[in-house]
Amino acid sequence: MFSSFHWFFNGTTDNYVHSSYGLSIISKVTSLSYLIILWLLVV
């Protein structure tokens, strides 16, 4: 779980660096849903 989460943020920063617009949007949506799921689990 943690390794995939870490990979997520690395991929997101990579997309920002390469300014790959479509991929960055996909990463934002997936990371956002990840955060929502984590938030639901915590709460």
C-alpha atoms as an extended CHARMM CRD file, in Angstrom:
* protein
*
        43  EXT
         1         1  MET       CA              0.0000000000        0.0000000000        0.0000000000  PROA      1               0.0000000000
         2         2  PHE       CA              2.6550000000        2.5000000000        1.0580000000  PROA      2               0.0000000000
         3         3  SER       CA              4.9750000000        1.7020000000       -1.8500000000  PROA      3               0.0000000000
         4         4  SER       CA              2.1780000000        2.2510000000       -4.3850000000  PROA      4               0.0000000000
         5         5  PHE       CA              1.2420000000        5.4970000000       -2.6410000000  PROA      5               0.0000000000
         6         6  HSD       CA              4.8880000000        6.6240000000       -2.7980000000  PROA      6               0.0000000000
         7         7  TRP       CA              4.9960000000        5.6430000000       -6.4820000000  PROA      7               0.0000000000
         8         8  PHE       CA              1.8630000000        7.7330000000       -7.0020000000  PROA      8               0.0000000000
         9         9  PHE       CA              3.4380000000       10.9320000000       -5.7550000000  PROA      9               0.0000000000
        10        10  ASN       CA              6.6380000000       10.2710000000       -7.6840000000  PROA      10              0.0000000000
        11        11  GLY       CA              4.6020000000        9.7950000000      -10.8620000000  PROA      11              0.0000000000
        12        12  THR       CA              2.6500000000       12.9930000000      -10.1910000000  PROA      12              0.0000000000
        13        13  THR       CA              5.8050000000       15.0640000000       -9.7420000000  PROA      13              0.0000000000
        14        14  ASP       CA              7.3060000000       13.4480000000      -12.8570000000  PROA      14              0.0000000000
        15        15  ASN       CA              4.2450000000       14.4780000000      -14.8520000000  PROA      15              0.0000000000
        16        16  TYR       CA              4.5510000000       18.0440000000      -13.5940000000  PROA      16              0.0000000000
        17        17  VAL       CA              8.2420000000       18.1660000000      -14.4950000000  PROA      17              0.0000000000
        18        18  HSD       CA              7.5840000000       16.8640000000      -18.0000000000  PROA      18              0.0000000000
        19        19  SER       CA              4.4360000000       19.0420000000      -18.1460000000  PROA      19              0.0000000000
        20        20  SER       CA              2.5500000000       16.1890000000      -19.7530000000  PROA      20              0.0000000000
        21        21  TYR       CA             -0.9190000000       17.7360000000      -19.5420000000  PROA      21              0.0000000000
        22        22  GLY       CA             -3.1380000000       14.6790000000      -20.0780000000  PROA      22              0.0000000000
        23        23  LEU       CA             -1.1200000000       12.4210000000      -17.7720000000  PROA      23              0.0000000000
        24        24  SER       CA             -0.9770000000       15.0550000000      -15.0530000000  PROA      24              0.0000000000
        25        25  ILE       CA             -4.7710000000       15.3370000000      -15.0960000000  PROA      25              0.0000000000
        26        26  ILE       CA             -5.0980000000       11.5530000000      -14.8240000000  PROA      26              0.0000000000
        27        27  SER       CA             -2.6050000000       11.5230000000      -11.9610000000  PROA      27              0.0000000000
        28        28  LYS       CA             -4.4700000000       14.3400000000      -10.2030000000  PROA      28              0.0000000000
        29        29  VAL       CA             -7.7680000000       12.4700000000      -10.4450000000  PROA      29              0.0000000000
        30        30  THR       CA             -6.2840000000        9.1750000000       -9.2640000000  PROA      30              0.0000000000
        31        31  SER       CA             -4.3210000000       10.7530000000       -6.4120000000  PROA      31              0.0000000000
        32        32  LEU       CA             -7.4100000000       12.7380000000       -5.4000000000  PROA      32              0.0000000000
        33        33  SER       CA             -9.5190000000        9.5730000000       -5.2600000000  PROA      33              0.0000000000
        34        34  TYR       CA             -6.6970000000        7.9380000000       -3.2710000000  PROA      34              0.0000000000
        35        35  LEU       CA             -6.7740000000       10.7730000000       -0.7510000000  PROA      35              0.0000000000
        36        36  ILE       CA            -10.5670000000       10.5440000000       -0.5090000000  PROA      36              0.0000000000
        37        37  ILE       CA            -10.3780000000        6.7930000000        0.1210000000  PROA      37              0.0000000000
        38        38  LEU       CA             -7.6800000000        7.2910000000        2.7730000000  PROA      38              0.0000000000
        39        39  TRP       CA             -9.7430000000       10.0680000000        4.3800000000  PROA      39              0.0000000000
        40        40  LEU       CA            -12.8170000000        7.8300000000        4.4700000000  PROA      40              0.0000000000
        41        41  LEU       CA            -10.7600000000        5.0570000000        6.0500000000  PROA      41              0.0000000000
        42        42  VAL       CA             -9.3870000000        7.4090000000        8.6960000000  PROA      42              0.0000000000
        43        43  VAL       CA            -12.7590000000        8.9790000000        9.4480000000  PROA      43              0.0000000000
